PDB file of C-alpha atoms and ligand atoms in Angstrom:
ATOM      1  CA  MET A  17      62.834 109.997 246.504  1.00  0.00           C
ATOM      2  CA  GLU A  18      64.125 107.973 243.602  1.00  0.00           C
ATOM      3  CA  VAL A  19      64.873 104.387 244.580  1.00  0.00           C
ATOM      4  CA  ILE A  20      67.153 102.585 242.117  1.00  0.00           C
ATOM      5  CA  ILE A  21      67.740  98.872 242.638  1.00  0.00           C
ATOM      6  CA  GLN A  22      70.608  97.235 240.784  1.00  0.00           C
ATOM      7  CA  PRO A  23      71.478  93.508 240.685  1.00  0.00           C
ATOM      8  CA  ASP A  24      74.665  94.035 242.708  1.00  0.00           C
ATOM      9  CA  SER A  25      76.855  96.654 244.372  1.00  0.00           C
ATOM     10  CA  GLN A  26      79.254  96.776 241.384  1.00  0.00           C
ATOM     11  CA  GLN A  27      76.528  97.862 238.993  1.00  0.00           C
ATOM     12  CA  ALA A  28      75.095 100.290 241.529  1.00  0.00           C
ATOM     13  CA  SER A  29      78.542 101.830 242.114  1.00  0.00           C
ATOM     14  CA  TRP A  30      79.082 102.139 238.365  1.00  0.00           C
ATOM     15  CA  LEU A  31      75.831 104.098 238.112  1.00  0.00           C
ATOM     16  CA  ALA A  32      76.927 106.373 240.956  1.00  0.00           C
ATOM     17  CA  ALA A  33      80.267 106.971 239.207  1.00  0.00           C
ATOM     18  CA  ARG A  34      78.461 107.841 235.972  1.00  0.00           C
ATOM     19  CA  LEU A  35      76.286 110.386 237.789  1.00  0.00           C
ATOM     20  CA  ILE A  36      79.328 112.021 239.393  1.00  0.00           C
ATOM     21  CA  LYS A  37      81.142 112.071 236.062  1.00  0.00           C
ATOM     22  CA  LYS A  38      78.143 113.809 234.467  1.00  0.00           C
ATOM     23  CA  ILE A  39      78.074 116.411 237.244  1.00  0.00           C
ATOM     24  CA  ILE A  40      81.823 117.131 236.903  1.00  0.00           C
ATOM     25  CA  GLN A  41      81.553 117.365 233.122  1.00  0.00           C
ATOM     26  CA  GLU A  42      78.713 119.884 233.433  1.00  0.00           C
ATOM     27  CA  LYS A  43      80.447 121.805 236.226  1.00  0.00           C
ATOM     28  CA  PRO A  44      84.231 121.260 236.323  1.00  0.00           C
ATOM     29  CA  ASN A  45      84.530 122.924 239.751  1.00  0.00           C
ATOM     30  CA  ALA A  46      81.683 120.872 241.247  1.00  0.00           C
ATOM     31  CA  VAL A  47      81.560 120.488 245.020  1.00  0.00           C
ATOM     32  CA  LEU A  48      81.376 116.846 246.060  1.00  0.00           C
ATOM     33  CA  GLY A  49      80.283 115.770 249.530  1.00  0.00           C
ATOM     34  CA  LEU A  50      82.063 112.501 250.289  1.00  0.00           C
ATOM     35  CA  ALA A  51      81.661 109.580 252.674  1.00  0.00           C
ATOM     36  CA  THR A  52      83.995 106.879 253.932  1.00  0.00           C
ATOM     37  CA  GLY A  53      83.335 103.267 254.996  1.00  0.00           C
ATOM     38  CA  ASN A  54      82.930 100.142 252.870  1.00  0.00           C
ATOM     39  CA  THR A  55      80.014 101.353 250.775  1.00  0.00           C
ATOM     40  CA  PRO A  56      81.706 103.948 248.513  1.00  0.00           C
ATOM     41  CA  LEU A  57      84.953 101.988 247.980  1.00  0.00           C
ATOM     42  CA  GLN A  58      83.892 100.590 244.613  1.00  0.00           C
ATOM     43  CA  LEU A  59      82.566 103.999 243.523  1.00  0.00           C
ATOM     44  CA  TYR A  60      85.983 105.527 244.268  1.00  0.00           C
ATOM     45  CA  LYS A  61      87.674 102.749 242.264  1.00  0.00           C
ATOM     46  CA  PHE A  62      85.438 103.565 239.288  1.00  0.00           C
ATOM     47  CA  LEU A  63      86.182 107.310 239.597  1.00  0.00           C
ATOM     48  CA  ILE A  64      89.918 106.537 239.575  1.00  0.00           C
ATOM     49  CA  LYS A  65      89.404 104.372 236.476  1.00  0.00           C
ATOM     50  CA  MET A  66      87.454 107.178 234.777  1.00  0.00           C
ATOM     51  CA  HIS A  67      90.257 109.603 235.630  1.00  0.00           C
ATOM     52  CA  ARG A  68      92.943 107.289 234.210  1.00  0.00           C
ATOM     53  CA  GLU A  69      91.147 105.921 231.182  1.00  0.00           C
ATOM     54  CA  GLU A  70      88.658 108.626 230.223  1.00  0.00           C
ATOM     55  CA  GLY A  71      90.517 111.703 231.452  1.00  0.00           C
ATOM     56  CA  LEU A  72      87.915 112.657 234.075  1.00  0.00           C
ATOM     57  CA  ASP A  73      89.412 115.878 235.395  1.00  0.00           C
ATOM     58  CA  PHE A  74      89.357 116.649 239.125  1.00  0.00           C
ATOM     59  CA  SER A  75      91.693 119.648 238.920  1.00  0.00           C
ATOM     60  CA  GLN A  76      88.975 122.141 239.827  1.00  0.00           C
ATOM     61  CA  VAL A  77      86.735 119.829 241.891  1.00  0.00           C
ATOM     62  CA  ARG A  78      86.234 120.736 245.550  1.00  0.00           C
ATOM     63  CA  THR A  79      85.328 118.143 248.207  1.00  0.00           C
ATOM     64  CA  PHE A  80      83.886 118.163 251.711  1.00  0.00           C
ATOM     65  CA  ASN A  81      83.837 114.990 253.761  1.00  0.00           C
ATOM     66  CA  LEU A  82      80.997 114.178 256.077  1.00  0.00           C
ATOM     67  CA  ASP A  83      82.892 113.288 259.187  1.00  0.00           C
ATOM     68  CA  GLU A  84      86.048 112.419 261.112  1.00  0.00           C
ATOM     69  CA  TYR A  85      86.799 110.799 264.468  1.00  0.00           C
ATOM     70  CA  VAL A  86      87.721 113.164 267.273  1.00  0.00           C
ATOM     71  CA  GLY A  87      91.251 112.674 268.534  1.00  0.00           C
ATOM     72  CA  LEU A  88      92.712 111.030 265.421  1.00  0.00           C
ATOM     73  CA  SER A  89      95.531 112.687 263.526  1.00  0.00           C
ATOM     74  CA  PRO A  90      95.274 112.721 259.716  1.00  0.00           C
ATOM     75  CA  ASP A  91      97.973 110.054 259.414  1.00  0.00           C
ATOM     76  CA  HIS A  92      96.255 107.601 261.776  1.00  0.00           C
ATOM     77  CA  PRO A  93      95.482 104.520 259.622  1.00  0.00           C
ATOM     78  CA  ALA A  94      91.839 104.466 260.785  1.00  0.00           C
ATOM     79  CA  SER A  95      91.275 108.195 260.209  1.00  0.00           C
ATOM     80  CA  PHE A  96      88.998 109.281 257.426  1.00  0.00           C
ATOM     81  CA  HIS A  97      91.821 111.533 256.156  1.00  0.00           C
ATOM     82  CA  HIS A  98      93.951 108.458 255.640  1.00  0.00           C
ATOM     83  CA  TYR A  99      91.038 106.572 254.052  1.00  0.00           C
ATOM     84  CA  MET A 100      90.287 109.380 251.567  1.00  0.00           C
ATOM     85  CA  TRP A 101      93.892 109.868 250.450  1.00  0.00           C
ATOM     86  CA  THR A 102      94.524 106.124 250.169  1.00  0.00           C
ATOM     87  CA  ASN A 103      91.292 105.195 248.416  1.00  0.00           C
ATOM     88  CA  LEU A 104      90.750 108.210 246.173  1.00  0.00           C
ATOM     89  CA  PHE A 105      92.663 111.469 246.384  1.00  0.00           C
ATOM     90  CA  GLN A 106      96.201 110.206 245.788  1.00  0.00           C
ATOM     91  CA  HIS A 107      95.039 108.511 242.569  1.00  0.00           C
ATOM     92  CA  ILE A 108      93.353 111.512 240.929  1.00  0.00           C
ATOM     93  CA  ASN A 109      94.445 115.044 240.040  1.00  0.00           C
ATOM     94  CA  ILE A 110      92.635 116.816 242.880  1.00  0.00           C
ATOM     95  CA  LYS A 111      94.403 119.796 244.468  1.00  0.00           C
ATOM     96  CA  PRO A 112      95.072 119.254 248.190  1.00  0.00           C
ATOM     97  CA  GLU A 113      93.809 122.784 248.938  1.00  0.00           C
ATOM     98  CA  ASN A 114      90.424 121.814 247.451  1.00  0.00           C
ATOM     99  CA  VAL A 115      89.999 118.898 249.876  1.00  0.00           C
ATOM    100  CA  HIS A 116      88.113 119.467 253.140  1.00  0.00           C
ATOM    101  CA  ILE A 117      87.839 116.814 255.832  1.00  0.00           C
ATOM    102  CA  PRO A 118      86.853 117.693 259.410  1.00  0.00           C
ATOM    103  CA  ASP A 119      89.900 118.055 261.652  1.00  0.00           C
ATOM    104  CA  GLY A 120      89.712 115.454 264.397  1.00  0.00           C
ATOM    105  CA  LEU A 121      92.386 117.336 266.343  1.00  0.00           C
ATOM    106  CA  ALA A 122      90.621 120.737 266.351  1.00  0.00           C
ATOM    107  CA  SER A 123      91.029 122.298 269.788  1.00  0.00           C
ATOM    108  CA  ASP A 124      87.947 124.549 269.668  1.00  0.00           C
ATOM    109  CA  ILE A 125      85.471 122.027 268.245  1.00  0.00           C
ATOM    110  CA  PRO A 126      82.330 124.267 268.159  1.00  0.00           C
ATOM    111  CA  GLY A 127      84.346 127.088 266.509  1.00  0.00           C
ATOM    112  CA  TYR A 128      85.877 124.650 264.053  1.00  0.00           C
ATOM    113  CA  CYS A 129      82.457 123.178 263.124  1.00  0.00           C
ATOM    114  CA  GLN A 130      81.081 126.683 262.497  1.00  0.00           C
ATOM    115  CA  LYS A 131      84.047 127.360 260.226  1.00  0.00           C
ATOM    116  CA  TYR A 132      83.450 124.105 258.315  1.00  0.00           C
ATOM    117  CA  GLU A 133      79.843 125.189 257.665  1.00  0.00           C
ATOM    118  CA  GLU A 134      81.083 128.575 256.448  1.00  0.00           C
ATOM    119  CA  GLU A 135      83.567 126.911 254.097  1.00  0.00           C
ATOM    120  CA  ILE A 136      80.782 124.826 252.538  1.00  0.00           C
ATOM    121  CA  LYS A 137      78.731 127.999 252.013  1.00  0.00           C
ATOM    122  CA  ALA A 138      81.724 129.887 250.594  1.00  0.00           C
ATOM    123  CA  ALA A 139      82.241 127.061 248.078  1.00  0.00           C
ATOM    124  CA  GLY A 140      78.659 127.650 246.888  1.00  0.00           C
ATOM    125  CA  GLY A 141      77.155 124.615 248.641  1.00  0.00           C
ATOM    126  CA  ILE A 142      77.491 120.916 247.891  1.00  0.00           C
ATOM    127  CA  ASP A 143      76.383 119.744 244.432  1.00  0.00           C
ATOM    128  CA  ILE A 144      76.104 116.079 245.335  1.00  0.00           C
ATOM    129  CA  GLN A 145      76.443 114.459 248.750  1.00  0.00           C
ATOM    130  CA  ILE A 146      77.420 110.788 248.813  1.00  0.00           C
ATOM    131  CA  LEU A 147      76.019 108.961 251.828  1.00  0.00           C
ATOM    132  CA  GLY A 148      76.389 105.476 253.291  1.00  0.00           C
ATOM    133  CA  LEU A 149      73.889 104.103 255.788  1.00  0.00           C
ATOM    134  CA  GLY A 150      74.514 102.791 259.288  1.00  0.00           C
ATOM    135  CA  THR A 151      72.682  99.593 260.260  1.00  0.00           C
ATOM    136  CA  ASN A 152      70.902 101.818 262.802  1.00  0.00           C
ATOM    137  CA  GLY A 153      69.808 104.300 260.112  1.00  0.00           C
ATOM    138  CA  HIS A 154      72.553 106.875 260.678  1.00  0.00           C
ATOM    139  CA  ILE A 155      73.917 109.112 257.930  1.00  0.00           C
ATOM    140  CA  GLY A 156      77.259 110.759 258.554  1.00  0.00           C
ATOM    141  CA  PHE A 157      77.610 110.126 262.274  1.00  0.00           C
ATOM    142  CA  ASN A 158      74.139 111.461 262.991  1.00  0.00           C
ATOM    143  CA  GLU A 159      73.018 108.682 265.266  1.00  0.00           C
ATOM    144  CA  PRO A 160      69.334 107.963 266.046  1.00  0.00           C
ATOM    145  CA  SER A 161      67.729 110.893 267.941  1.00  0.00           C
ATOM    146  CA  SER A 162      69.937 113.449 266.121  1.00  0.00           C
ATOM    147  CA  SER A 163      68.028 116.630 265.340  1.00  0.00           C
ATOM    148  CA  LEU A 164      66.783 116.615 261.767  1.00  0.00           C
ATOM    149  CA  SER A 165      67.938 120.228 261.467  1.00  0.00           C
ATOM    150  CA  SER A 166      71.361 119.681 263.056  1.00  0.00           C
ATOM    151  CA  ARG A 167      74.511 121.357 261.703  1.00  0.00           C
ATOM    152  CA  THR A 168      78.147 120.250 261.786  1.00  0.00           C
ATOM    153  CA  ARG A 169      79.006 119.381 265.377  1.00  0.00           C
ATOM    154  CA  ILE A 170      80.461 116.756 267.711  1.00  0.00           C
ATOM    155  CA  LYS A 171      78.431 113.582 268.222  1.00  0.00           C
ATOM    156  CA  THR A 172      78.840 110.635 270.565  1.00  0.00           C
ATOM    157  CA  LEU A 173      78.944 107.336 268.695  1.00  0.00           C
ATOM    158  CA  THR A 174      76.547 104.578 269.689  1.00  0.00           C
ATOM    159  CA  ASP A 175      77.808 101.316 271.077  1.00  0.00           C
ATOM    160  CA  GLN A 176      76.700  99.614 267.829  1.00  0.00           C
ATOM    161  CA  THR A 177      78.592 102.081 265.604  1.00  0.00           C
ATOM    162  CA  ARG A 178      81.732 101.590 267.707  1.00  0.00           C
ATOM    163  CA  LYS A 179      81.364  97.795 267.387  1.00  0.00           C
ATOM    164  CA  ASN A 180      80.786  98.062 263.610  1.00  0.00           C
ATOM    165  CA  ASN A 181      84.027 100.014 263.218  1.00  0.00           C
ATOM    166  CA  ALA A 182      86.161  98.061 265.720  1.00  0.00           C
ATOM    167  CA  VAL A 183      87.837  96.101 262.915  1.00  0.00           C
ATOM    168  CA  PHE A 184      89.559  99.279 261.659  1.00  0.00           C
ATOM    169  CA  PHE A 185      91.022  99.993 265.085  1.00  0.00           C
ATOM    170  CA  GLY A 186      92.237  96.529 266.078  1.00  0.00           C
ATOM    171  CA  GLY A 187      89.557  96.210 268.759  1.00  0.00           C
ATOM    172  CA  GLU A 188      86.562  98.064 270.150  1.00  0.00           C
ATOM    173  CA  GLU A 189      88.567  99.511 273.038  1.00  0.00           C
ATOM    174  CA  ASN A 190      90.519 101.660 270.562  1.00  0.00           C
ATOM    175  CA  VAL A 191      87.497 103.172 268.778  1.00  0.00           C
ATOM    176  CA  PRO A 192      86.987 106.846 269.648  1.00  0.00           C
ATOM    177  CA  TYR A 193      83.752 107.776 271.413  1.00  0.00           C
ATOM    178  CA  HIS A 194      83.219 110.999 269.446  1.00  0.00           C
ATOM    179  CA  ALA A 195      83.195 112.256 265.890  1.00  0.00           C
ATOM    180  CA  ILE A 196      82.733 115.566 264.120  1.00  0.00           C
ATOM    181  CA  THR A 197      79.961 115.175 261.562  1.00  0.00           C
ATOM    182  CA  MET A 198      78.001 117.346 259.189  1.00  0.00           C
ATOM    183  CA  GLY A 199      74.490 117.669 260.597  1.00  0.00           C
ATOM    184  CA  ILE A 200      71.319 116.389 258.960  1.00  0.00           C
ATOM    185  CA  GLY A 201      70.366 119.991 258.169  1.00  0.00           C
ATOM    186  CA  THR A 202      73.773 120.449 256.514  1.00  0.00           C
ATOM    187  CA  ILE A 203      73.331 117.261 254.450  1.00  0.00           C
ATOM    188  CA  LEU A 204      69.810 118.237 253.350  1.00  0.00           C
ATOM    189  CA  GLU A 205      71.172 121.450 251.807  1.00  0.00           C
ATOM    190  CA  ALA A 206      73.178 119.504 249.202  1.00  0.00           C
ATOM    191  CA  ARG A 207      71.581 119.850 245.751  1.00  0.00           C
ATOM    192  CA  ILE A 208      71.517 116.075 245.287  1.00  0.00           C
ATOM    193  CA  CYS A 209      71.771 113.469 248.051  1.00  0.00           C
ATOM    194  CA  LEU A 210      72.924 110.042 246.875  1.00  0.00           C
ATOM    195  CA  LEU A 211      72.497 107.374 249.540  1.00  0.00           C
ATOM    196  CA  MET A 212      74.069 104.025 248.743  1.00  0.00           C
ATOM    197  CA  ALA A 213      73.410 100.836 250.704  1.00  0.00           C
ATOM    198  CA  PHE A 214      74.484  97.308 249.898  1.00  0.00           C
ATOM    199  CA  GLY A 215      73.967  93.919 251.514  1.00  0.00           C
ATOM    200  CA  ARG A 216      71.352  92.155 253.605  1.00  0.00           C
ATOM    201  CA  LYS A 217      72.469  93.850 256.800  1.00  0.00           C
ATOM    202  CA  LYS A 218      71.272  97.227 255.498  1.00  0.00           C
ATOM    203  CA  ALA A 219      67.810  95.980 254.442  1.00  0.00           C
ATOM    204  CA  ARG A 220      66.013  96.828 257.683  1.00  0.00           C
ATOM    205  CA  ALA A 221      67.462 100.351 257.897  1.00  0.00           C
ATOM    206  CA  ILE A 222      66.603 100.960 254.219  1.00  0.00           C
ATOM    207  CA  ALA A 223      62.998  99.850 254.704  1.00  0.00           C
ATOM    208  CA  MET A 224      62.643 102.182 257.690  1.00  0.00           C
ATOM    209  CA  ALA A 225      64.356 105.124 255.976  1.00  0.00           C
ATOM    210  CA  VAL A 226      62.487 104.839 252.663  1.00  0.00           C
ATOM    211  CA  GLU A 227      59.046 103.507 253.581  1.00  0.00           C
ATOM    212  CA  GLY A 228      58.762 104.337 257.266  1.00  0.00           C
ATOM    213  CA  PRO A 229      57.863 107.658 258.883  1.00  0.00           C
ATOM    214  CA  VAL A 230      60.248 110.613 258.951  1.00  0.00           C
ATOM    215  CA  THR A 231      61.746 110.371 262.399  1.00  0.00           C
ATOM    216  CA  ALA A 232      64.880 111.399 264.238  1.00  0.00           C
ATOM    217  CA  MET A 233      65.118 107.749 265.319  1.00  0.00           C
ATOM    218  CA  VAL A 234      66.032 106.883 261.707  1.00  0.00           C
ATOM    219  CA  PRO A 235      68.183 109.824 260.588  1.00  0.00           C
ATOM    220  CA  ALA A 236      68.239 108.698 256.928  1.00  0.00           C
ATOM    221  CA  SER A 237      64.437 109.059 256.819  1.00  0.00           C
ATOM    222  CA  ALA A 238      65.063 112.826 256.697  1.00  0.00           C
ATOM    223  CA  LEU A 239      65.980 112.274 253.038  1.00  0.00           C
ATOM    224  CA  GLN A 240      62.234 111.946 252.369  1.00  0.00           C
ATOM    225  CA  LEU A 241      62.163 115.726 252.820  1.00  0.00           C
ATOM    226  CA  HIS A 242      64.866 116.325 250.214  1.00  0.00           C
ATOM    227  CA  PRO A 243      63.759 117.422 246.716  1.00  0.00           C
ATOM    228  CA  LYS A 244      66.363 115.259 244.963  1.00  0.00           C
ATOM    229  CA  ALA A 245      67.344 112.221 246.997  1.00  0.00           C
ATOM    230  CA  ILE A 246      68.512 109.131 245.125  1.00  0.00           C
ATOM    231  CA  ILE A 247      68.604 105.838 247.002  1.00  0.00           C
ATOM    232  CA  LEU A 248      70.887 103.417 245.202  1.00  0.00           C
ATOM    233  CA  LEU A 249      70.669  99.800 246.353  1.00  0.00           C
ATOM    234  CA  ASP A 250      71.658  96.274 245.493  1.00  0.00           C
ATOM    235  CA  ARG A 251      68.964  93.581 245.621  1.00  0.00           C
ATOM    236  CA  GLU A 252      69.848  92.493 249.147  1.00  0.00           C
ATOM    237  CA  ALA A 253      69.595  95.966 250.649  1.00  0.00           C
ATOM    238  CA  ALA A 254      66.227  96.354 248.887  1.00  0.00           C
ATOM    239  CA  SER A 255      64.924  93.015 250.158  1.00  0.00           C
ATOM    240  CA  GLU A 256      62.654  94.451 252.892  1.00  0.00           C
ATOM    241  CA  LEU A 257      61.080  97.181 250.739  1.00  0.00           C
ATOM    242  CA  LYS A 258      57.387  96.741 249.903  1.00  0.00           C
ATOM    243  CA  ASN A 259      57.184  98.929 246.824  1.00  0.00           C
ATOM    244  CA  VAL A 260      59.973  97.267 244.801  1.00  0.00           C
ATOM    245  CA  ASP A 261      57.926  96.707 241.633  1.00  0.00           C
ATOM    246  CA  TYR A 262      57.049 100.383 241.424  1.00  0.00           C
ATOM    247  CA  TYR A 263      60.688 101.456 241.936  1.00  0.00           C
ATOM    248  CA  HIS A 264      61.731  99.193 239.019  1.00  0.00           C
ATOM    249  CA  TRP A 265      58.823 100.498 236.931  1.00  0.00           C
ATOM    250  CA  VAL A 266      59.849 104.125 237.519  1.00  0.00           C
ATOM    251  CA  TYR A 267      63.470 103.374 236.608  1.00  0.00           C
ATOM    252  CA  GLU A 268      62.490 101.524 233.423  1.00  0.00           C
ATOM    253  CA  HIS A 269      60.325 104.457 232.326  1.00  0.00           C
ATOM    254  CA  LYS A 270      62.765 107.196 233.219  1.00  0.00           C
ATOM    255  CA  PRO A 271      62.763 109.877 230.501  1.00  0.00           C
ATOM    256  CA  ASP A 272      66.009 109.898 228.494  1.00  0.00           C
ATOM    257  CA  TRP A 273      66.960 113.372 229.684  1.00  0.00           C
ATOM    258  CA  GLN A 274      66.886 112.175 233.300  1.00  0.00           C
ATOM    259  CA  LYS A 275      69.186 109.188 232.727  1.00  0.00           C
ATOM    260  CA  PHE A 276      72.787 109.029 233.876  1.00  0.00           C
TER     261      PHE A 276
HETATM  262  C1  F6R B   4      81.157 107.486 256.769  1.00  0.00           C
HETATM  263  C2  F6R B   4      79.848 107.723 257.365  1.00  0.00           C
HETATM  264  C3  F6R B   4      78.970 106.611 257.855  1.00  0.00           C
HETATM  265  C4  F6R B   4      78.973 105.386 256.955  1.00  0.00           C
HETATM  266  C5  F6R B   4      78.029 104.312 257.500  1.00  0.00           C
HETATM  267  C6  F6R B   4      78.042 103.058 256.658  1.00  0.00           C
HETATM  268  O1  F6R B   4      81.755 108.687 256.358  1.00  0.00           O
HETATM  269  O2  F6R B   4      79.485 108.841 257.486  1.00  0.00           O
HETATM  270  O3  F6R B   4      77.658 107.089 257.979  1.00  0.00           O
HETATM  271  O4  F6R B   4      78.567 105.766 255.676  1.00  0.00           O
HETATM  272  O5  F6R B   4      78.390 103.990 258.811  1.00  0.00           O
HETATM  273  O6  F6R B   4      79.311 102.473 256.730  1.00  0.00           O
HETATM  274  P1  F6R B   4      79.722 101.283 255.754  1.00  0.00           P
HETATM  275  O7  F6R B   4      79.703 101.855 254.389  1.00  0.00           O
HETATM  276  O8  F6R B   4      81.096 100.903 256.186  1.00  0.00           O
HETATM  277  O9  F6R B   4      78.697 100.220 255.929  1.00  0.00           O
END
């Protein structure tokens, strides 16, 4: 795991945008795995800026989102479809047919999830998967106790996750109980996993995921098994890590060819 600690979320998001830009420049039809939530919002703003000001070209890029609420139509304001189009896709030159977001209205959910997995494979796999972190250690909507080899499937949200997202639904009573999410096994197959976490409220989950044991009770800890997992933090999210000096030391001595 490579743990990179930046002074604030802006600088961390800028680094993430630079890495994605590098990947797209090296492979114009790169496959991006995307996340929603507060964490990647600034990253998406930087990608839009790079598209507008530096000509970053998304015309061949393919995307697969991690998850979507079950029962929400794509035009529901709290759906991840709506989030992705509003916060990124409508501002860049991506082709709608290259965008994949789980369908919250799928009638045969197991069949649909199988098809989503097949589409990822057919695209050649995910080059970089962006991940946020739940305060309970979830990635995607793989809540604690999710199998570390799980594939795309339906999951029941925890009470805490529903509370955390209540603000987007105008009250907890409106938050769906289920989501379709890529599994942890699906996520671990991405060539690079980039987990971003910002703010004091993520510090505990980060400490458990990065320096605790690999356990299904902290789904993000599965990233310890990934050959190229980058954990990108601001100072607050890193505040409960023990090995901070070493993480800074590694970053300062990164060989030039590894920099982004
Ligand atoms: C979103 C997702 C979730 C979020 C996580 C953190 O697609 O899969 O795992 O990344 O809940 O959410 P924020 O970024 O809002 O703190």
